[in-house]
Coordinates of C-alpha atoms and ligand atoms in Angstrom, one line a residue:
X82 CA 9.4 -21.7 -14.8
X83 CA 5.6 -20.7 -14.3
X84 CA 4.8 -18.1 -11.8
X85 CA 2.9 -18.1 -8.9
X86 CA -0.6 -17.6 -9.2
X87 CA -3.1 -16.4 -6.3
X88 CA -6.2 -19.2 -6.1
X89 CA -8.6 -15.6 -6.3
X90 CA -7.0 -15.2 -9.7
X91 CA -7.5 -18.7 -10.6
X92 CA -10.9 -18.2 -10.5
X93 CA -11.2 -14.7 -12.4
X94 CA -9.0 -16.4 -15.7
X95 CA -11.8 -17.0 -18.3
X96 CA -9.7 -20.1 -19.6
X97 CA -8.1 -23.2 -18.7
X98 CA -4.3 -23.2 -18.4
X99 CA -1.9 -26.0 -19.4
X100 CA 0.5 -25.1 -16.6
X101 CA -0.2 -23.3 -13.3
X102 CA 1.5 -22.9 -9.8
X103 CA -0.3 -22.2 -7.0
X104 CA 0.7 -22.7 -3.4
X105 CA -1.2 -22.8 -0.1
X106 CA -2.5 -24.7 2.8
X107 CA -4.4 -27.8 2.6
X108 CA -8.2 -27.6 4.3
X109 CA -9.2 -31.2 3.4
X110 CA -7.6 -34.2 1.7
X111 CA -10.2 -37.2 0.4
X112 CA -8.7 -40.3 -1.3
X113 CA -10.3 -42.6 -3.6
X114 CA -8.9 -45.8 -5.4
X115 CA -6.4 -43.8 -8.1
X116 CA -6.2 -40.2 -6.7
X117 CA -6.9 -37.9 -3.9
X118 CA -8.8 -34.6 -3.4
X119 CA -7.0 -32.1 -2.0
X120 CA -8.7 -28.8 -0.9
X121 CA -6.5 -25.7 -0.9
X122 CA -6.7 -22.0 0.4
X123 CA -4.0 -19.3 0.1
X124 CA -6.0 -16.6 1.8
X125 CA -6.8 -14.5 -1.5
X126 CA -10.5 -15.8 -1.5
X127 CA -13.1 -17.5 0.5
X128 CA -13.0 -20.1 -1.6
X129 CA -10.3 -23.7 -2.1
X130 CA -8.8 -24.8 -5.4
X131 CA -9.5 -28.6 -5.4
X132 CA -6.2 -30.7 -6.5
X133 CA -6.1 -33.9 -8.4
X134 CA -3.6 -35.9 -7.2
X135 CA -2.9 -39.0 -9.2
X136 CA -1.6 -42.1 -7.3
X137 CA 1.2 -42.1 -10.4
X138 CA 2.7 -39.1 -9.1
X139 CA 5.9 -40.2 -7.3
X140 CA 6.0 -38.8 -3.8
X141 CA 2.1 -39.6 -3.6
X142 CA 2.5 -42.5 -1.2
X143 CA 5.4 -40.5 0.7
X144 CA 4.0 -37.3 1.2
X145 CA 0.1 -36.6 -0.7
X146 CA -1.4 -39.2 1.4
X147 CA 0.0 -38.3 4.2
X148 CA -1.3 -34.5 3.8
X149 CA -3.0 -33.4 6.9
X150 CA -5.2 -30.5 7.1
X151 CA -3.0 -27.0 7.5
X152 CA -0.4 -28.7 5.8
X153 CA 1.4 -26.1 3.2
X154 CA 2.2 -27.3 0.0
X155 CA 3.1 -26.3 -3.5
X156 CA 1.5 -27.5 -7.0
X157 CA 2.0 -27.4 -9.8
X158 CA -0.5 -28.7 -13.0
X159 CA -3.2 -27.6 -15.3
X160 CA -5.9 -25.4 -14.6
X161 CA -9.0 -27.6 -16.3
X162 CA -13.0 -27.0 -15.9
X163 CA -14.2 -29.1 -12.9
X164 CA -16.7 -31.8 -12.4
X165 CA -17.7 -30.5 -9.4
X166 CA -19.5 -27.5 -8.4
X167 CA -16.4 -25.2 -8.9
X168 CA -15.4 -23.9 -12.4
X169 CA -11.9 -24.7 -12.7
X170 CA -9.8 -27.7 -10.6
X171 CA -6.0 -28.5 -10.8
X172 CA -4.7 -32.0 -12.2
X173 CA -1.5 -31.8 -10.2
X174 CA 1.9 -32.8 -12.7
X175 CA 4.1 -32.2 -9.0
X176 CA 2.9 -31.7 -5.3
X177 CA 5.0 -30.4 -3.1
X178 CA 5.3 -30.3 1.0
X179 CA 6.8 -26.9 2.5
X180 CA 5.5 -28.1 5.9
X181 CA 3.4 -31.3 7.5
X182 CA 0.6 -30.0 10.0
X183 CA 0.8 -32.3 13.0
X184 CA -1.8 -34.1 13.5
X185 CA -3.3 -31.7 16.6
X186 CA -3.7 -28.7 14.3
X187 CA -7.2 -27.6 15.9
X188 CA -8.5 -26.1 13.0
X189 CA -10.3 -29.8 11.5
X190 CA -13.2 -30.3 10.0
X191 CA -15.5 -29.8 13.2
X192 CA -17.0 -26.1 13.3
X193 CA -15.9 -24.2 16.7
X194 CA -17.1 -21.7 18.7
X195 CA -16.1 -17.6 18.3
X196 CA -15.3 -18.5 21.7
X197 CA -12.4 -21.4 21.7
X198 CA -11.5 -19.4 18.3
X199 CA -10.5 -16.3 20.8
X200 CA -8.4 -18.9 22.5
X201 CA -5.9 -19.6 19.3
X202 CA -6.5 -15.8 17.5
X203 CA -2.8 -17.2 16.2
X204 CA -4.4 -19.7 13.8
X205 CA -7.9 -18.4 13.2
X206 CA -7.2 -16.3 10.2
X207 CA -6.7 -20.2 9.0
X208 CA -10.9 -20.2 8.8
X209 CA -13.2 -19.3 6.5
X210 CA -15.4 -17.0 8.8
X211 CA -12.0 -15.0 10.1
X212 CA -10.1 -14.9 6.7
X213 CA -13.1 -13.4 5.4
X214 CA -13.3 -10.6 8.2
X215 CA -9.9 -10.0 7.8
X216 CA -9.8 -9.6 4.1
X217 CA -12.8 -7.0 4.3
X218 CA -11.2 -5.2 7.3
X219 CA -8.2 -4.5 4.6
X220 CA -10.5 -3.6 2.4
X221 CA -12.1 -1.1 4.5
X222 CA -8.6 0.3 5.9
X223 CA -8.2 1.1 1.9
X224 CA -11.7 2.5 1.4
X225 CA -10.5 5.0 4.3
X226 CA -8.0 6.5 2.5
X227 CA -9.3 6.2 -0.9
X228 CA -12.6 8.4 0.2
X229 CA -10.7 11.2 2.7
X230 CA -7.6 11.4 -0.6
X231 CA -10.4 11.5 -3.4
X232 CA -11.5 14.5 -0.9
X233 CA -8.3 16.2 -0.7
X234 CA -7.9 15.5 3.3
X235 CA -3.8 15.0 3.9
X236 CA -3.1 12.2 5.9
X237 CA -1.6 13.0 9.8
X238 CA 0.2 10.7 11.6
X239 CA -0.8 11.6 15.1
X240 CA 1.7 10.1 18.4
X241 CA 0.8 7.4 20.1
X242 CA 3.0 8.2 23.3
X243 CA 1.3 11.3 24.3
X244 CA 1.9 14.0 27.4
X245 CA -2.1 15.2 27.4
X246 CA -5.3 13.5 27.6
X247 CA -7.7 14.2 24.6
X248 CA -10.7 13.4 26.3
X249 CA -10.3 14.1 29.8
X250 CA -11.7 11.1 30.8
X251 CA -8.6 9.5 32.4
X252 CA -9.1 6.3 30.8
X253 CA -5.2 6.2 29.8
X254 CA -2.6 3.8 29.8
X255 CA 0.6 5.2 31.9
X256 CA 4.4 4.7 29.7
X257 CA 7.3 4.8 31.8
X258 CA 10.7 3.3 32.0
X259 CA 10.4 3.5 35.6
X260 CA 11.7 1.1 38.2
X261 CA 8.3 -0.2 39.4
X262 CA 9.9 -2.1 42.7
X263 CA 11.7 1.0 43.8
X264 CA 10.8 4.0 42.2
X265 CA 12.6 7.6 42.2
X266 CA 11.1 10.2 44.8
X267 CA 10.5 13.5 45.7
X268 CA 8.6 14.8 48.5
X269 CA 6.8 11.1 48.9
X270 CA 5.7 11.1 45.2
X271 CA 7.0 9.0 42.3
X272 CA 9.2 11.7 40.7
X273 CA 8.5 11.7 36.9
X274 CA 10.9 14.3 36.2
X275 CA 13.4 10.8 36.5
X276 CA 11.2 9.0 34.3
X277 CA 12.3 8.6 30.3
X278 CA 10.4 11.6 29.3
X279 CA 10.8 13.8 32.4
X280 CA 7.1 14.2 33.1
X281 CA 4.2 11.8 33.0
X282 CA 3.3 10.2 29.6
X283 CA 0.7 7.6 28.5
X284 CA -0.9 6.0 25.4
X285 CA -3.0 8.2 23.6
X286 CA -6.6 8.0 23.9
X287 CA -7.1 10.1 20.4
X288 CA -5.1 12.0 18.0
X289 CA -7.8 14.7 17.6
X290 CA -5.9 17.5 19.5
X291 CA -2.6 16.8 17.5
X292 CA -4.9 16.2 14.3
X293 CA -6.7 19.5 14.9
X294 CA -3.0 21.7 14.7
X295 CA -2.4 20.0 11.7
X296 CA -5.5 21.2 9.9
X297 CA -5.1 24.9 11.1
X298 CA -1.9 24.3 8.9
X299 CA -3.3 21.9 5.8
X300 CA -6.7 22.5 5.9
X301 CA -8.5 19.0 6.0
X302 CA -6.6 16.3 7.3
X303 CA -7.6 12.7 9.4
X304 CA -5.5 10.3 11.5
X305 CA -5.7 6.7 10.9
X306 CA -4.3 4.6 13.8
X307 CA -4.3 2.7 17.2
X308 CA -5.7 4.5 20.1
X309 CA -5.8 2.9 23.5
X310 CA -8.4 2.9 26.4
X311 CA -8.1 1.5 30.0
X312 CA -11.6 1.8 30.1
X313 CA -13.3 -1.2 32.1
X314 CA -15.8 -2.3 30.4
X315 CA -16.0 -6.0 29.6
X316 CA -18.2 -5.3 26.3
X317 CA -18.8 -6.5 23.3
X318 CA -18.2 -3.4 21.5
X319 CA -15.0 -1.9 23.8
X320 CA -11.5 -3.0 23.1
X321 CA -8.6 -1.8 25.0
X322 CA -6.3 -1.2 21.6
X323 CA -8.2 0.2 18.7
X324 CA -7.8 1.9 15.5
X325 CA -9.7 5.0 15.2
X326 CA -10.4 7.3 12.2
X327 CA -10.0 10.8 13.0
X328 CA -11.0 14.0 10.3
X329 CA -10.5 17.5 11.2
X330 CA -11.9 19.9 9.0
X331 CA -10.9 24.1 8.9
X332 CA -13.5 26.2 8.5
X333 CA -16.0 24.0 9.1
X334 CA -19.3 23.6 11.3
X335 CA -21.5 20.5 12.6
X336 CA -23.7 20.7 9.2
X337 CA -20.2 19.8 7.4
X338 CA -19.3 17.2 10.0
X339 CA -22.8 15.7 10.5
X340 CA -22.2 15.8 6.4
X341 CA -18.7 14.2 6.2
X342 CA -20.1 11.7 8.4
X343 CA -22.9 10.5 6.4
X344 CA -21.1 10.6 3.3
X345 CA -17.9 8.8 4.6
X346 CA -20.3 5.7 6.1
X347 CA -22.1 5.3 2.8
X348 CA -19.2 5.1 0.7
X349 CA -17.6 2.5 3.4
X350 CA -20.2 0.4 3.2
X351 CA -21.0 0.9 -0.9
X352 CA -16.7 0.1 -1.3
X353 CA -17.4 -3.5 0.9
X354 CA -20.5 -4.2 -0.9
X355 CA -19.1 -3.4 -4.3
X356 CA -15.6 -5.3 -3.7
X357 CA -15.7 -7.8 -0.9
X358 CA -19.1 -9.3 -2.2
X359 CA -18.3 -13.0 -1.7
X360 CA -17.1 -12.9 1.8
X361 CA -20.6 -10.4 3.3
X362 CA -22.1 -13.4 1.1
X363 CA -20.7 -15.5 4.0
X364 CA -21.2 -13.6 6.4
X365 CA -25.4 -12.8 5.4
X366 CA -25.6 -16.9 5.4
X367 CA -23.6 -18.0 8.7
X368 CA -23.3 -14.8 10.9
X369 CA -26.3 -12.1 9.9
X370 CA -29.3 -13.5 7.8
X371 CA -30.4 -9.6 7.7
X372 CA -27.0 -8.3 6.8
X373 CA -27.6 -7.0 3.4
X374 CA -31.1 -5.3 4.6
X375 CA -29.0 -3.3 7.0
X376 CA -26.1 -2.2 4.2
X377 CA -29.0 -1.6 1.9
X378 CA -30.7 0.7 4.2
X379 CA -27.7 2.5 5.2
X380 CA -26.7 3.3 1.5
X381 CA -30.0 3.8 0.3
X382 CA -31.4 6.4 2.8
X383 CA -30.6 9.5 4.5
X384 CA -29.6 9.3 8.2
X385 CA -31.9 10.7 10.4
X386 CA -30.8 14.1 12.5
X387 CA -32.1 15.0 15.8
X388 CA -31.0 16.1 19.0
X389 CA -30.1 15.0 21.9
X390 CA -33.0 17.0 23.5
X391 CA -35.5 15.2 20.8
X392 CA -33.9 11.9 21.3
X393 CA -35.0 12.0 25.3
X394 CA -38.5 12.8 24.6
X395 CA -39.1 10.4 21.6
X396 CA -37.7 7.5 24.5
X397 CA -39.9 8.8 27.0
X398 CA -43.0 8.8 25.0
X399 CA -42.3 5.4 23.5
X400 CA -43.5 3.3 26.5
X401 CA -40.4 1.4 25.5
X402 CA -39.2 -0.6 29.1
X403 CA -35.3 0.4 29.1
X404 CA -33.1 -0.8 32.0
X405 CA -31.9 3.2 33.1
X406 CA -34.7 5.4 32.1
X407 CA -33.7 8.0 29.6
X408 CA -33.5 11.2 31.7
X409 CA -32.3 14.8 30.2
X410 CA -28.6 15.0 31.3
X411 CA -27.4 11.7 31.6
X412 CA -25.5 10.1 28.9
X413 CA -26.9 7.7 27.0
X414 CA -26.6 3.8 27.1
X415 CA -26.1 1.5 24.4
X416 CA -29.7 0.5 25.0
X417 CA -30.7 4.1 24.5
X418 CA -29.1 4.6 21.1
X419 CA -29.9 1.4 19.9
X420 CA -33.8 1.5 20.8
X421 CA -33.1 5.1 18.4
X422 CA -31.7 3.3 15.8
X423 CA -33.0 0.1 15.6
X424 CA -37.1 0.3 16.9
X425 CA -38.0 4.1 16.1
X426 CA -36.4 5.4 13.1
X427 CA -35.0 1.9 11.4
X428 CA -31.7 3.4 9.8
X429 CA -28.8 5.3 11.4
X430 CA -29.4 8.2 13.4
X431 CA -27.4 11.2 13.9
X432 CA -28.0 12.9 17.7
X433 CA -26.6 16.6 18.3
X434 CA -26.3 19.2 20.8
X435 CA -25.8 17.0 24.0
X436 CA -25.5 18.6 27.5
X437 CA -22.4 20.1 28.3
X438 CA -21.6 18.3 31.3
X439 CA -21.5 15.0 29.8
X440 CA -19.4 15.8 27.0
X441 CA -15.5 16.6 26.3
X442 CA -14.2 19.7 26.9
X443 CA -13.1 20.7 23.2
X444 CA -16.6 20.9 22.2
X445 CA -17.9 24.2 20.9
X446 CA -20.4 25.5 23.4
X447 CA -23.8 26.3 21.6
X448 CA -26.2 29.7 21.7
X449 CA -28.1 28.1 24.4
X450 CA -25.1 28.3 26.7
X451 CA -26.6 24.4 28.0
X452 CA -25.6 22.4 25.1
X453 CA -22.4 21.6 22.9
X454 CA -22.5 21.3 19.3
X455 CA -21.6 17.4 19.6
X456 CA -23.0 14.9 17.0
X457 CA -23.0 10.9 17.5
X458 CA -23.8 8.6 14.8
X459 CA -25.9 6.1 16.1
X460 CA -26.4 2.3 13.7
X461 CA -28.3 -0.8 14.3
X462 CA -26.8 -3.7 16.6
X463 CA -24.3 -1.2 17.6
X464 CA -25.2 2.1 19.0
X465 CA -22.6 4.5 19.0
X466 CA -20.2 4.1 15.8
X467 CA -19.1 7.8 15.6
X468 CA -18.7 10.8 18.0
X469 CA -18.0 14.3 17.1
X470 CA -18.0 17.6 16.9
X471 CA -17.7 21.4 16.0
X472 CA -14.3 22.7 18.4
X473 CA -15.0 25.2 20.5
X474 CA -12.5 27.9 18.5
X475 CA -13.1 30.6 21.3
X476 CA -9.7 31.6 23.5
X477 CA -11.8 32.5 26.4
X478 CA -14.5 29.8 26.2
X479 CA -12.4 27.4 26.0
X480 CA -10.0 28.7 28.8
X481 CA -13.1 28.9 30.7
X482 CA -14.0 25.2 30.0
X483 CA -11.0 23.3 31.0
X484 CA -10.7 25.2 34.0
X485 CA -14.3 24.6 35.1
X486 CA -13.8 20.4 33.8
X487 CA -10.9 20.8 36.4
X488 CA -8.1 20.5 34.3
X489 CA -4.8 22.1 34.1
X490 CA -4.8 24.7 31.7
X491 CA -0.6 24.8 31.6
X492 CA -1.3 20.8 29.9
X493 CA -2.7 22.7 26.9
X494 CA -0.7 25.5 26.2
X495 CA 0.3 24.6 22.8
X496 CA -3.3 23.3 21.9
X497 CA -4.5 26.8 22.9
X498 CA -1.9 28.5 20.8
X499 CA -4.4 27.0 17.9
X500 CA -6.7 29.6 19.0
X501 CA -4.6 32.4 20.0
X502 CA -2.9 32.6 16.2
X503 CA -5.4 32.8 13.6
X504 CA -7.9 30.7 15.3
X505 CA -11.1 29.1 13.0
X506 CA -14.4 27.2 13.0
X507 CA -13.3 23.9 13.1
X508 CA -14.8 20.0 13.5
X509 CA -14.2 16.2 13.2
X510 CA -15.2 13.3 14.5
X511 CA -13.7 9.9 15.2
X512 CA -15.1 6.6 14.0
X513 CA -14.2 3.3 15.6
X514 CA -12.3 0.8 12.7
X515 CA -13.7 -2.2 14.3
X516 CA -17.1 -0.8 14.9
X517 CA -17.5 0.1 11.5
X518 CA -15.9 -3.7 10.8
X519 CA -19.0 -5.0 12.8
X520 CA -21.4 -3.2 11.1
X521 CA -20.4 -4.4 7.6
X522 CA -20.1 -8.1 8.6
X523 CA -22.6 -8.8 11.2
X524 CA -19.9 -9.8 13.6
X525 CA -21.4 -9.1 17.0
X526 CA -17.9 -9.0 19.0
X527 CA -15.2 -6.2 18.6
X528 CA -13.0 -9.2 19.8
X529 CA -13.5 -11.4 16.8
X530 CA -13.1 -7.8 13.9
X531 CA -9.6 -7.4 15.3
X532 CA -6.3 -9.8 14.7
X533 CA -5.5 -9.7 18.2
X534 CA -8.1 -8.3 20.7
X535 CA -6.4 -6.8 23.7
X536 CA -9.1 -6.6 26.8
X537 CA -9.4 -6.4 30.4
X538 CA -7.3 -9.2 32.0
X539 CA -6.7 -10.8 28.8
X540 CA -3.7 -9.9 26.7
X541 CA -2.7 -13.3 25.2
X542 CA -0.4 -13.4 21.5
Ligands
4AD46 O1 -16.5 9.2 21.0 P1 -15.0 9.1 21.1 O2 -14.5 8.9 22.5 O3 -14.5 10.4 20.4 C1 -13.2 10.8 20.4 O4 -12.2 10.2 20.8 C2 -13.0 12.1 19.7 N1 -11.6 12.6 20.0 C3 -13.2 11.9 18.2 C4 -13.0 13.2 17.5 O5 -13.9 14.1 17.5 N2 -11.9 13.3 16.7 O6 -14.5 7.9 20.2 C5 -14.8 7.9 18.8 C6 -15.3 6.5 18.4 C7 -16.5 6.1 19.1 O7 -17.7 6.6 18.5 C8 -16.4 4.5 18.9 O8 -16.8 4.1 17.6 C9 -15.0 4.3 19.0 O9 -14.3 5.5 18.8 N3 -14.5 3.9 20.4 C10 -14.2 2.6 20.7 N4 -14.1 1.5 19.9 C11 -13.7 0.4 20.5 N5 -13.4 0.3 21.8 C12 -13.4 1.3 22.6 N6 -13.0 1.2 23.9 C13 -13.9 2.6 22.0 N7 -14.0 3.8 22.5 C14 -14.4 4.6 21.5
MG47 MG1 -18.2 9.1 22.1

């Protein structure tokens, strides 16, 4: 008995084959007078095997003309050089059916919106424009660990239940086994000690603070996982559930994470280009006519660097007409970064040394005693793609700083202890998965660079 063979690998043999087996779903069936065309995808490429069907095989009447598209089937033939515009096609010896499509499978000929396509994210990876994404979004998950291992950064799986915020931005998700309809008091408050993990927990907004213990003990490490945000804001580029890439590097400052950084995004994009090259080629024809510009640029130039002080005046002197005037202190808007990126300097951007006030409370407070060494990585079409920073490594400082950001110091007891024992210049930065995902395909929605997009009032599949 023949093996399977992937259709991807049909295409790579450099001969014909007496006998192959591949197995998929149909996309199209055509008949003519002897035979029928039958178009097949398994998901390994872009691209369909056409089948030969010949009206002498015996179920063809049964079954082969009966194929509807998203039908899965089985065949088995030779591998021979096509007529058409592919190199190789299959003169089927058997077809078989695993599964008839009924005849309301949505996914036909006729091209739908990203749109309706939200509406059945069950069946889209069935299209061309979402297998592709979804093949280079594995591809990228690999390039992720390939660069930080190649580096020598250990791989830290952070908790997703968590008892702190990260951020402090209170933009979490509450957990709790609590009875909702009547739940356990004391003193007129809910009473958490009663709940499953006797105080409040949530979803975790970012495993930097875990991630950050871990490299006082291994040196450089990142997290790779989901991260969740009850943020409300209906955006393309905000998802509720996201994965988020996480390094933390021991004694290191915000030249080796401004460094890391740049590095990290090049090789991303260099990995897609060099191994994903026929599905960006869809995506440069149908989604982004520019798209390979963009990667080009990013690969073939250095990022600019300037700060967050800089960044104000260039957008003040530009004459540019924003909606919210850029104004030292406030935090920047999407339109803000991508005027930076996009219109002035034309490649990504890397802005530092933000206010204080508008930035997280882990952040290591600079000279200046105004600014934090914070560092965003700013891209075209999407603004913000990474944010980081040096930690503020200071007992005191930091004491200082979650006390004056209103916090409760008691929360972060153990995340202090990092800076009580041994304590070290430290930085990292997160970069949003599905941000990055945009920027190498084009795809304008963080809904459509995810399998199943989880937003405000809309959590369907
Ligand atoms: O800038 P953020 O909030 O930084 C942190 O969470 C730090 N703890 C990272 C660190 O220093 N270890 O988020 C990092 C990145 C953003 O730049 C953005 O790309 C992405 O995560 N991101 C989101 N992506 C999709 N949907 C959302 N709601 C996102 N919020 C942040
Ligand atoms: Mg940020």
């Amino acid at each position: 008995m023949v093996k399977r063979t992937k259709i991807k690998d049909l295409f790579l043999s450099d001969t014909t084959k007496d006998e192959v087996l591949i197995k998929g779903w149909v996309r199209t069936r055509r008949d003519s007078k002897d035979f029928s065309f039958v178009e097949i995808n398994d998901g390994s490429c872009l691209k369909n095997i056409q089948v030969i069907a010949n009206n002498n095989l015996n179920n063809y009447e049964t079954d082969i003309k009966k194929l509807t598209t998203g039908s899965s089937v089985e065949v088995r033939g030779s591998l021979v050089e096509s007529q058409g515009n592919q190199k190789y096609e299959i003169a089927a010896k058997e077809l078989k059916v695993y599964g008839f499509a009924d005849e309301d499978f949505p996914l036909q000929k006729k091209k739908h919106t990203d749109e309706y396509l939200r509406t059945i994210a069950h069946l889209r990876p069935r299209t061309n424009k979402y297998g592709a994404a979804f093949r280079v979004r594995s591809a990228l998950a690999y390039a992720i660990h390939k660069f930080f291992q190649e580096r020598g950064f250990n791989y830290v799986h952070t908790p997703i239940i968590t008892g702190s915020d990260a951020e402090g931005a209170g933009e979490m998700f509450q957990v709790t086994t609590l009875d909702m309809q009547a739940p356990p008091k004391a003193a007129g408050k809910i009473d958490y000690k009663e709940d499953f993990f006797g105080k409040m927990a949530h979803l975790t907004v970012s495993g930097q603070l875990n991630g950050e213990m871990y490299a006082m003990g291994l040196g450089d490490i990142y997290t790779f996982g989901p991260t969740f945000r009850a943020e409300n804001s209906n955006t393309a580029r905000h998802a509720a559930e996201f994965w988020m890439i996480e390094p933390e590097m021991a004694f290191a400052d915000i030249n080796d994470d401004m460094d890391l950084a740049e590095d990290m995004v090049k090789y991303l994009v260099k990995y897609v280009m060099d191994n994903c090259a026929e599905d960006l080629e869809l995506f440069a024809k149908f989604i982004d006519p520019a798209l390979m510009d963009t990667l080009n640029t990013i690969v073939n130039n250095d990022f600019a660097r300037i700060t967050y002080t800089e960044a104000i005046e260039i957008m003040k002197k530009s004459g540019h007409k924003f909606e919210f005037a850029p104004e030292y202190g406030v935090d920047m808007q999407t339109e803000h970064e991508r005027f930076l990126t996009e219109n002035h300097f034309k490649k990504p951007v890397i802005v530092r040394d933000y206010p204080k006030e508008i930035k997280a409370f882990y952040m290591r407070v600079n000279e200046d005693n105004k600014t934090v060494a914070a560092m965003d990585v700013l891209v075209p079409r999407i603004g913000e793609l990474i944010g980081g920073s040096q930690r503020e490594e200071r007992y005191d400082v930091l004491v200082q700083k979650i006390k004056a950001m209103g916090m409760d110091v008691e929360d972060y007891d153990w995340y202090l202890d990092s800076r009580k024992y041994g304590s070290v210049p430290h930085a990292g930065f997160g970069l949003g998965f599905e941000r990055m995902m945009m920027l190498v395909t084009g795809i304008t929605n963080i809904r459509d660079v995810i399998p199943f997009p989880r937003t405000p009032k809309s959590i369907n599949f």
